[in-house]
PDB file of C-alpha atoms and ligand atoms in Angstrom:
ATOM      1  CA  MET Y  29      25.356  91.301 331.593  1.00 46.00           C
ATOM      2  CA  ILE Y  30      24.566  91.319 335.170  1.00 48.00           C
ATOM      3  CA  PHE Y  31      25.455  87.432 334.943  1.00 48.00           C
ATOM      4  CA  LEU Y  32      28.821  87.876 333.367  1.00 46.00           C
ATOM      5  CA  TRP Y  33      29.592  90.432 335.586  1.00 45.00           C
ATOM      6  CA  ALA Y  34      28.973  88.005 338.416  1.00 45.00           C
ATOM      7  CA  PHE Y  35      30.993  85.166 336.535  1.00 44.00           C
ATOM      8  CA  LEU Y  36      34.061  87.895 336.354  1.00 43.00           C
ATOM      9  CA  ALA Y  37      34.035  89.255 339.700  1.00 42.00           C
ATOM     10  CA  THR Y  38      33.901  85.145 341.140  1.00 47.00           C
ATOM     11  CA  ALA Y  39      36.971  84.197 338.814  1.00 45.00           C
ATOM     12  CA  ALA Y  40      38.723  87.627 339.881  1.00 47.00           C
ATOM     13  CA  ALA Y  41      38.411  86.385 343.464  1.00 59.00           C
ATOM     14  CA  VAL Y  42      40.109  83.343 342.940  1.00 76.00           C
ATOM     15  CA  ASN Y  43      44.059  84.081 342.811  1.00 86.00           C
ATOM     16  CA  VAL Y  44      45.662  80.788 342.521  1.00 90.00           C
ATOM     17  CA  GLU Y  45      48.839  82.677 342.721  1.00 93.00           C
ATOM     18  CA  GLU Y  46      48.644  83.701 346.581  1.00 95.00           C
ATOM     19  CA  LEU Y  47      48.387  80.023 347.675  1.00 96.00           C
ATOM     20  CA  VAL Y  48      52.330  79.408 346.327  1.00 96.00           C
ATOM     21  CA  GLY Y  49      54.354  78.792 349.224  1.00 96.00           C
ATOM     22  CA  THR Y  50      55.150  76.505 352.160  1.00 97.00           C
ATOM     23  CA  TRP Y  51      52.194  76.962 354.848  1.00 97.00           C
ATOM     24  CA  THR Y  52      52.511  75.747 358.502  1.00 97.00           C
ATOM     25  CA  THR Y  53      50.338  75.530 361.642  1.00 97.00           C
ATOM     26  CA  LYS Y  54      51.424  77.715 364.713  1.00 94.00           C
ATOM     27  CA  SER Y  55      53.711  75.315 366.291  1.00 94.00           C
ATOM     28  CA  LYS Y  56      56.188  75.937 363.181  1.00 95.00           C
ATOM     29  CA  GLN Y  57      57.611  72.663 363.657  1.00 95.00           C
ATOM     30  CA  VAL Y  58      55.971  70.999 360.322  1.00 97.00           C
ATOM     31  CA  PHE Y  59      57.286  71.798 357.016  1.00 97.00           C
ATOM     32  CA  THR Y  60      56.860  69.864 353.949  1.00 98.00           C
ATOM     33  CA  GLY Y  61      60.142  68.792 352.243  1.00 97.00           C
ATOM     34  CA  PRO Y  62      63.030  66.701 352.946  1.00 95.00           C
ATOM     35  CA  ASP Y  63      62.943  67.140 356.597  1.00 95.00           C
ATOM     36  CA  PHE Y  64      59.675  65.725 357.012  1.00 97.00           C
ATOM     37  CA  TYR Y  65      60.092  62.649 354.820  1.00 95.00           C
ATOM     38  CA  ASP Y  66      63.342  61.266 353.017  1.00 91.00           C
ATOM     39  CA  PRO Y  67      62.050  59.260 349.855  1.00 88.00           C
ATOM     40  CA  LEU Y  68      65.748  57.715 349.389  1.00 87.00           C
ATOM     41  CA  ASN Y  69      65.451  55.913 352.519  1.00 83.00           C
ATOM     42  CA  ASP Y  70      61.594  55.869 352.589  1.00 84.00           C
ATOM     43  CA  ARG Y  71      61.495  57.171 356.281  1.00 87.00           C
ATOM     44  CA  PHE Y  72      60.124  59.958 358.387  1.00 91.00           C
ATOM     45  CA  PHE Y  73      61.676  62.658 360.818  1.00 92.00           C
ATOM     46  CA  GLU Y  74      59.638  63.183 363.572  1.00 90.00           C
ATOM     47  CA  PRO Y  75      59.143  66.785 364.365  1.00 92.00           C
ATOM     48  CA  ASN Y  76      59.548  68.266 367.933  1.00 91.00           C
ATOM     49  CA  LEU Y  77      55.884  69.211 367.937  1.00 93.00           C
ATOM     50  CA  THR Y  78      52.546  68.514 366.100  1.00 94.00           C
ATOM     51  CA  GLY Y  79      51.565  70.624 363.049  1.00 96.00           C
ATOM     52  CA  ILE Y  80      50.254  70.584 359.586  1.00 97.00           C
ATOM     53  CA  SER Y  81      51.925  72.098 356.519  1.00 98.00           C
ATOM     54  CA  TYR Y  82      50.999  72.495 353.018  1.00 98.00           C
ATOM     55  CA  SER Y  83      52.833  73.344 349.962  1.00 98.00           C
ATOM     56  CA  PHE Y  84      51.782  74.855 346.625  1.00 98.00           C
ATOM     57  CA  ASP Y  85      53.890  75.425 343.704  1.00 97.00           C
ATOM     58  CA  GLY Y  86      52.782  77.730 340.569  1.00 95.00           C
ATOM     59  CA  GLU Y  87      52.815  74.793 338.123  1.00 96.00           C
ATOM     60  CA  GLY Y  88      49.881  72.995 340.001  1.00 97.00           C
ATOM     61  CA  HIS Y  89      52.019  70.424 342.514  1.00 98.00           C
ATOM     62  CA  TYR Y  90      51.109  70.536 346.055  1.00 98.00           C
ATOM     63  CA  GLU Y  91      52.634  68.410 349.152  1.00 98.00           C
ATOM     64  CA  GLU Y  92      51.263  67.894 352.288  1.00 98.00           C
ATOM     65  CA  ALA Y  93      53.291  66.809 355.722  1.00 98.00           C
ATOM     66  CA  PHE Y  94      50.908  66.301 358.994  1.00 97.00           C
ATOM     67  CA  TYR Y  95      52.268  64.858 362.180  1.00 95.00           C
ATOM     68  CA  ARG Y  96      49.700  64.656 364.831  1.00 93.00           C
ATOM     69  CA  ALA Y  97      48.396  63.356 368.044  1.00 90.00           C
ATOM     70  CA  ILE Y  98      45.314  61.070 368.392  1.00 86.00           C
ATOM     71  CA  ALA Y  99      43.856  61.188 372.092  1.00 83.00           C
ATOM     72  CA  ASN Y 100      43.854  57.666 374.022  1.00 79.00           C
ATOM     73  CA  PRO Y 101      40.826  57.755 375.616  1.00 80.00           C
ATOM     74  CA  THR Y 102      42.158  54.998 378.238  1.00 80.00           C
ATOM     75  CA  ASP Y 103      45.088  56.800 378.977  1.00 80.00           C
ATOM     76  CA  PRO Y 104      45.196  60.790 378.282  1.00 80.00           C
ATOM     77  CA  SER Y 105      49.001  60.869 379.231  1.00 81.00           C
ATOM     78  CA  CYS Y 106      49.494  58.517 376.350  1.00 81.00           C
ATOM     79  CA  PRO Y 107      48.205  59.817 373.031  1.00 83.00           C
ATOM     80  CA  SER Y 108      49.210  57.775 369.901  1.00 85.00           C
ATOM     81  CA  GLY Y 109      51.256  59.698 366.909  1.00 89.00           C
ATOM     82  CA  ILE Y 110      50.717  59.634 363.280  1.00 93.00           C
ATOM     83  CA  MET Y 111      52.736  61.042 360.424  1.00 94.00           C
ATOM     84  CA  GLN Y 112      51.342  61.409 357.404  1.00 96.00           C
ATOM     85  CA  TRP Y 113      52.987  62.618 353.743  1.00 97.00           C
ATOM     86  CA  GLN Y 114      51.381  63.186 350.268  1.00 97.00           C
ATOM     87  CA  HIS Y 115      52.360  64.970 347.103  1.00 98.00           C
ATOM     88  CA  GLY Y 116      50.645  65.179 343.811  1.00 98.00           C
ATOM     89  CA  THR Y 117      48.934  68.011 341.890  1.00 98.00           C
ATOM     90  CA  TYR Y 118      45.945  70.363 342.818  1.00 98.00           C
ATOM     91  CA  THR Y 119      43.277  71.716 340.794  1.00 97.00           C
ATOM     92  CA  VAL Y 120      41.310  74.976 341.457  1.00 96.00           C
ATOM     93  CA  SER Y 121      37.999  75.587 339.853  1.00 95.00           C
ATOM     94  CA  ALA Y 122      36.320  78.879 339.195  1.00 92.00           C
ATOM     95  CA  ASP Y 123      33.958  78.918 342.071  1.00 93.00           C
ATOM     96  CA  GLY Y 124      37.397  78.807 344.295  1.00 93.00           C
ATOM     97  CA  SER Y 125      36.939  74.912 345.165  1.00 96.00           C
ATOM     98  CA  MET Y 126      39.937  72.919 345.198  1.00 97.00           C
ATOM     99  CA  VAL Y 127      40.962  69.118 344.796  1.00 98.00           C
ATOM    100  CA  LEU Y 128      44.129  67.641 345.454  1.00 98.00           C
ATOM    101  CA  HIS Y 129      45.194  64.437 343.856  1.00 98.00           C
ATOM    102  CA  PRO Y 130      48.005  62.572 345.641  1.00 97.00           C
ATOM    103  CA  ILE Y 131      50.377  60.459 343.468  1.00 96.00           C
ATOM    104  CA  ALA Y 132      48.697  56.978 344.638  1.00 92.00           C
ATOM    105  CA  SER Y 133      52.356  55.057 345.213  1.00 90.00           C
ATOM    106  CA  ASP Y 134      54.393  58.008 347.200  1.00 92.00           C
ATOM    107  CA  GLY Y 135      52.154  58.671 349.847  1.00 94.00           C
ATOM    108  CA  ARG Y 136      53.024  57.288 353.580  1.00 91.00           C
ATOM    109  CA  GLN Y 137      51.364  57.126 356.815  1.00 91.00           C
ATOM    110  CA  LEU Y 138      53.347  56.172 360.396  1.00 89.00           C
ATOM    111  CA  LEU Y 139      50.917  55.232 362.878  1.00 86.00           C
ATOM    112  CA  SER Y 140      52.384  54.617 366.253  1.00 84.00           C
ATOM    113  CA  GLN Y 141      50.745  53.537 369.535  1.00 79.00           C
ATOM    114  CA  PRO Y 142      53.441  53.427 371.911  1.00 76.00           C
ATOM    115  CA  CYS Y 143      51.066  52.198 374.777  1.00 77.00           C
ATOM    116  CA  VAL Y 144      49.438  49.832 372.951  1.00 73.00           C
ATOM    117  CA  GLN Y 145      51.957  47.831 371.183  1.00 69.00           C
ATOM    118  CA  ASP Y 146      55.594  48.516 370.667  1.00 66.00           C
ATOM    119  CA  THR Y 147      55.359  48.416 366.382  1.00 68.00           C
ATOM    120  CA  ALA Y 148      54.606  51.321 364.613  1.00 77.00           C
ATOM    121  CA  PHE Y 149      52.571  50.706 361.167  1.00 82.00           C
ATOM    122  CA  TYR Y 150      54.247  52.139 358.001  1.00 84.00           C
ATOM    123  CA  THR Y 151      51.908  51.815 355.143  1.00 85.00           C
ATOM    124  CA  ARG Y 152      50.864  53.518 351.900  1.00 88.00           C
ATOM    125  CA  TYR Y 153      48.462  56.780 352.235  1.00 92.00           C
ATOM    126  CA  ASN Y 154      46.493  57.954 349.502  1.00 94.00           C
ATOM    127  CA  ASN Y 155      44.038  60.182 350.020  1.00 96.00           C
ATOM    128  CA  THR Y 156      42.439  62.540 347.532  1.00 97.00           C
ATOM    129  CA  GLU Y 157      41.335  66.030 349.336  1.00 97.00           C
ATOM    130  CA  LYS Y 158      38.528  68.167 348.502  1.00 97.00           C
ATOM    131  CA  PHE Y 159      38.206  71.766 349.858  1.00 97.00           C
ATOM    132  CA  LYS Y 160      35.302  74.249 349.453  1.00 97.00           C
ATOM    133  CA  GLY Y 161      37.711  76.990 349.202  1.00 96.00           C
ATOM    134  CA  PHE Y 162      40.753  78.787 350.253  1.00 96.00           C
ATOM    135  CA  SER Y 163      41.385  82.436 351.569  1.00 95.00           C
ATOM    136  CA  VAL Y 164      44.797  83.826 351.926  1.00 96.00           C
ATOM    137  CA  SER Y 165      44.711  86.993 354.168  1.00 95.00           C
ATOM    138  CA  VAL Y 166      47.433  88.973 356.268  1.00 95.00           C
ATOM    139  CA  ASP Y 167      46.903  87.661 359.756  1.00 93.00           C
ATOM    140  CA  ALA Y 168      45.427  90.487 361.954  1.00 92.00           C
ATOM    141  CA  TYR Y 169      47.717  89.236 365.369  1.00 90.00           C
ATOM    142  CA  ASN Y 170      50.818  88.183 363.380  1.00 86.00           C
ATOM    143  CA  HIS Y 171      50.835  90.114 360.394  1.00 91.00           C
ATOM    144  CA  VAL Y 172      52.041  87.458 358.237  1.00 93.00           C
ATOM    145  CA  GLN Y 173      50.146  85.872 355.445  1.00 96.00           C
ATOM    146  CA  ARG Y 174      47.711  83.342 356.538  1.00 97.00           C
ATOM    147  CA  LEU Y 175      46.064  80.633 355.120  1.00 97.00           C
ATOM    148  CA  ASP Y 176      42.814  79.235 355.947  1.00 97.00           C
ATOM    149  CA  LEU Y 177      41.349  76.086 353.776  1.00 97.00           C
ATOM    150  CA  GLN Y 178      37.621  74.988 354.490  1.00 97.00           C
ATOM    151  CA  GLN Y 179      37.100  71.168 353.833  1.00 95.00           C
ATOM    152  CA  SER Y 180      34.167  69.770 351.905  1.00 94.00           C
ATOM    153  CA  THR Y 181      32.637  69.014 354.818  1.00 93.00           C
ATOM    154  CA  GLY Y 182      32.433  73.038 355.565  1.00 93.00           C
ATOM    155  CA  GLU Y 183      34.697  72.989 358.662  1.00 94.00           C
ATOM    156  CA  ILE Y 184      37.546  75.428 358.690  1.00 94.00           C
ATOM    157  CA  MET Y 185      40.829  74.011 359.114  1.00 95.00           C
ATOM    158  CA  HIS Y 186      43.464  75.391 361.815  1.00 95.00           C
ATOM    159  CA  PRO Y 187      44.919  78.578 360.054  1.00 96.00           C
ATOM    160  CA  MET Y 188      48.472  78.244 358.573  1.00 97.00           C
ATOM    161  CA  TYR Y 189      50.765  80.933 358.097  1.00 96.00           C
ATOM    162  CA  LEU Y 190      53.075  81.619 355.305  1.00 96.00           C
ATOM    163  CA  ALA Y 191      56.905  79.987 355.938  1.00 96.00           C
ATOM    164  CA  TYR Y 192      58.639  79.672 352.780  1.00 96.00           C
ATOM    165  CA  ARG Y 193      58.017  81.331 349.143  1.00 95.00           C
ATOM    166  CA  PRO Y 194      59.177  79.802 347.238  1.00 95.00           C
ATOM    167  CA  PRO Y 195      57.895  76.654 348.679  1.00 96.00           C
ATOM    168  CA  LYS Y 196      60.061  73.874 350.228  1.00 96.00           C
ATOM    169  CA  MET Y 197      59.238  70.850 348.437  1.00 97.00           C
ATOM    170  CA  LEU Y 198      60.519  67.667 347.318  1.00 97.00           C
ATOM    171  CA  PRO Y 199      60.668  66.860 343.692  1.00 96.00           C
ATOM    172  CA  THR Y 200      57.212  66.738 342.225  1.00 96.00           C
ATOM    173  CA  ASN Y 201      57.330  63.673 340.135  1.00 94.00           C
ATOM    174  CA  THR Y 202      56.713  60.100 341.395  1.00 92.00           C
ATOM    175  CA  LEU Y 203      59.442  58.984 343.860  1.00 90.00           C
ATOM    176  CA  ASN Y 204      58.339  55.547 344.635  1.00 82.00           C
ATOM    177  CA  PRO Y 205      56.737  53.736 341.684  1.00 76.00           C
ATOM    178  CA  ILE Y 206      56.256  50.043 341.984  1.00 67.00           C
ATOM    179  CA  PRO Y 207      59.026  48.602 339.630  1.00 52.00           C
ATOM    180  CA  THR Y 208      57.261  45.651 337.974  1.00 42.00           C
ATOM    181  CA  SER Y 209      60.879  43.832 338.068  1.00 43.00           C
ATOM    182  CA  LYS Y 210      60.476  44.196 342.035  1.00 43.00           C
ATOM    183  CA  LYS Y 211      56.950  43.089 342.028  1.00 41.00           C
ATOM    184  CA  LYS Y 212      58.199  39.716 340.081  1.00 42.00           C
ATOM    185  CA  ARG Y 213      60.731  39.025 342.711  1.00 36.00           C
ATOM    186  CA  GLU Y 214      58.607  39.300 345.551  1.00 40.00           C
ATOM    187  CA  LEU Y 215      56.315  37.329 343.956  1.00 34.00           C
ATOM    188  CA  SER Y 216      58.263  34.465 342.949  1.00 37.00           C
ATOM    189  CA  SER Y 217      60.592  34.710 346.279  1.00 36.00           C
ATOM    190  CA  GLY Y 218      58.026  33.124 347.959  1.00 35.00           C
ATOM    191  CA  LEU Y 219      57.528  35.761 350.451  1.00 30.00           C
ATOM    192  CA  HIS Y 220      54.650  35.896 352.354  1.00 29.00           C
ATOM    193  CA  VAL Y 221      51.356  36.093 351.093  1.00 25.00           C
ATOM    194  CA  VAL Y 222      50.171  39.352 352.646  1.00 30.00           C
ATOM    195  CA  ILE Y 223      52.952  40.921 350.832  1.00 29.00           C
ATOM    196  CA  LYS Y 224      51.961  39.690 347.341  1.00 30.00           C
ATOM    197  CA  GLU Y 225      48.397  41.086 348.090  1.00 32.00           C
ATOM    198  CA  GLU Y 226      50.011  44.486 349.012  1.00 39.00           C
ATOM    199  CA  LEU Y 227      51.305  44.961 345.862  1.00 35.00           C
ATOM    200  CA  ILE Y 228      47.987  44.544 344.454  1.00 34.00           C
ATOM    201  CA  ASN Y 229      45.749  46.290 346.831  1.00 38.00           C
ATOM    202  CA  PRO Y 230      48.237  48.923 348.183  1.00 40.00           C
ATOM    203  CA  ASP Y 231      45.601  50.359 350.583  1.00 40.00           C
ATOM    204  CA  ARG Y 232      46.190  47.517 352.796  1.00 37.00           C
ATOM    205  CA  TRP Y 233      49.331  47.406 355.261  1.00 39.00           C
ATOM    206  CA  TRP Y 234      52.812  47.291 353.249  1.00 36.00           C
ATOM    207  CA  TRP Y 235      56.374  46.077 354.259  1.00 35.00           C
ATOM    208  CA  PHE Y 236      58.997  48.112 354.236  1.00 35.00           C
ATOM    209  CA  GLY Y 237      61.583  47.242 356.583  1.00 32.00           C
ATOM    210  CA  VAL Y 238      61.768  50.757 357.793  1.00 34.00           C
ATOM    211  CA  LEU Y 239      63.750  50.703 361.441  1.00 31.00           C
ATOM    212  CA  ALA Y 240      62.430  52.280 364.382  1.00 33.00           C
ATOM    213  CA  THR Y 241      61.731  55.792 364.598  1.00 37.00           C
ATOM    214  CA  SER Y 242      61.609  58.019 367.787  1.00 35.00           C
ATOM    215  CA  LEU Y 243      58.161  57.902 367.688  1.00 38.00           C
ATOM    216  CA  GLY Y 244      58.654  54.495 369.686  1.00 38.00           C
ATOM    217  CA  GLY Y 245      58.166  52.196 367.127  1.00 36.00           C
ATOM    218  CA  ALA Y 246      60.524  48.999 366.509  1.00 34.00           C
ATOM    219  CA  ALA Y 247      59.497  47.599 363.287  1.00 32.00           C
ATOM    220  CA  PHE Y 248      56.566  47.061 360.945  1.00 33.00           C
ATOM    221  CA  PHE Y 249      54.017  45.442 359.021  1.00 33.00           C
ATOM    222  CA  PHE Y 250      51.598  42.914 357.868  1.00 28.00           C
ATOM    223  CA  SER Y 251      47.968  42.927 357.382  1.00 27.00           C
TER     224      SER Y 251
HETATM  225  C1  NAG G  16      43.786  56.481 345.470  1.00 53.74           C
HETATM  226  O1  NAG G  16      42.747  57.110 345.668  1.00 53.74           O
HETATM  227  C2  NAG G  16      42.053  57.423 344.661  1.00 53.74           C
HETATM  228  C3  NAG G  16      40.662  57.847 345.018  1.00 53.74           C
HETATM  229  O2  NAG G  16      40.210  57.723 346.233  1.00 53.74           O
HETATM  230  C4  NAG G  16      41.433  56.124 343.610  1.00 53.74           C
HETATM  231  O3  NAG G  16      40.877  56.420 342.923  1.00 53.74           O
HETATM  232  C5  NAG G  16      42.699  55.224 343.228  1.00 53.74           C
HETATM  233  O4  NAG G  16      42.323  53.881 342.935  1.00 53.74           O
HETATM  234  C6  NAG G  16      43.791  54.786 344.589  1.00 53.74           C
HETATM  235  N1  NAG G  16      44.733  54.238 343.959  1.00 53.74           N
HETATM  236  C7  NAG G  16      45.278  53.573 344.683  1.00 53.74           C
HETATM  237  C8  NAG G  16      46.730  52.824 344.182  1.00 53.74           C
HETATM  238  O5  NAG G  16      45.055  52.734 345.615  1.00 53.74           O
END
């Protein structure tokens, strides 16, 4: 009896509905959706400030947008910039833990190191994320809804605040499958061997021919 009560109490504490919406860190400059990543032209739009955004819908889909600076120890005035985008499905367990399963062919990363080299690296990005738990509350200072995510390492992420409900998300289906015909064409056209490898192992650098972004990039790619 006590066991059953404990189980029900735990189950009741996990309210997935609360997650639904678009959440963003306090810079309020980074949001999931078409203003961050354009899947048609396969390119990013650089936000004005760094930040993180997650969206969840009520049907088990998520999307995330990260724009972060990475400190440059040799020149603190010249950090690197990284943009990452993924979407896919999320599952929440009865204990409140959550796993985000990305669509592997859709995730993208743009790494720009303006003081190191004048190219930016545009690659696929496929990173399954695990969280110990999440909590939605009303922020004592802003009086807006706030989401705290606890990573599997135990670390609590920067708080995010509710920006849109319903969430602002790109279509939740696969946006960039690797068409077999394209694969064949590239393989038979005698392109550089790295590209061939990329189609087999998408974790490696992958060429897209994307033009420069304001992050300071010029052209991209290779191994
Ligand atoms: C994406 O990541 C998952 C989890 O690490 C892995 O199982 C899967 O093979 C990866 N997919 C691709 C296409 O790299």
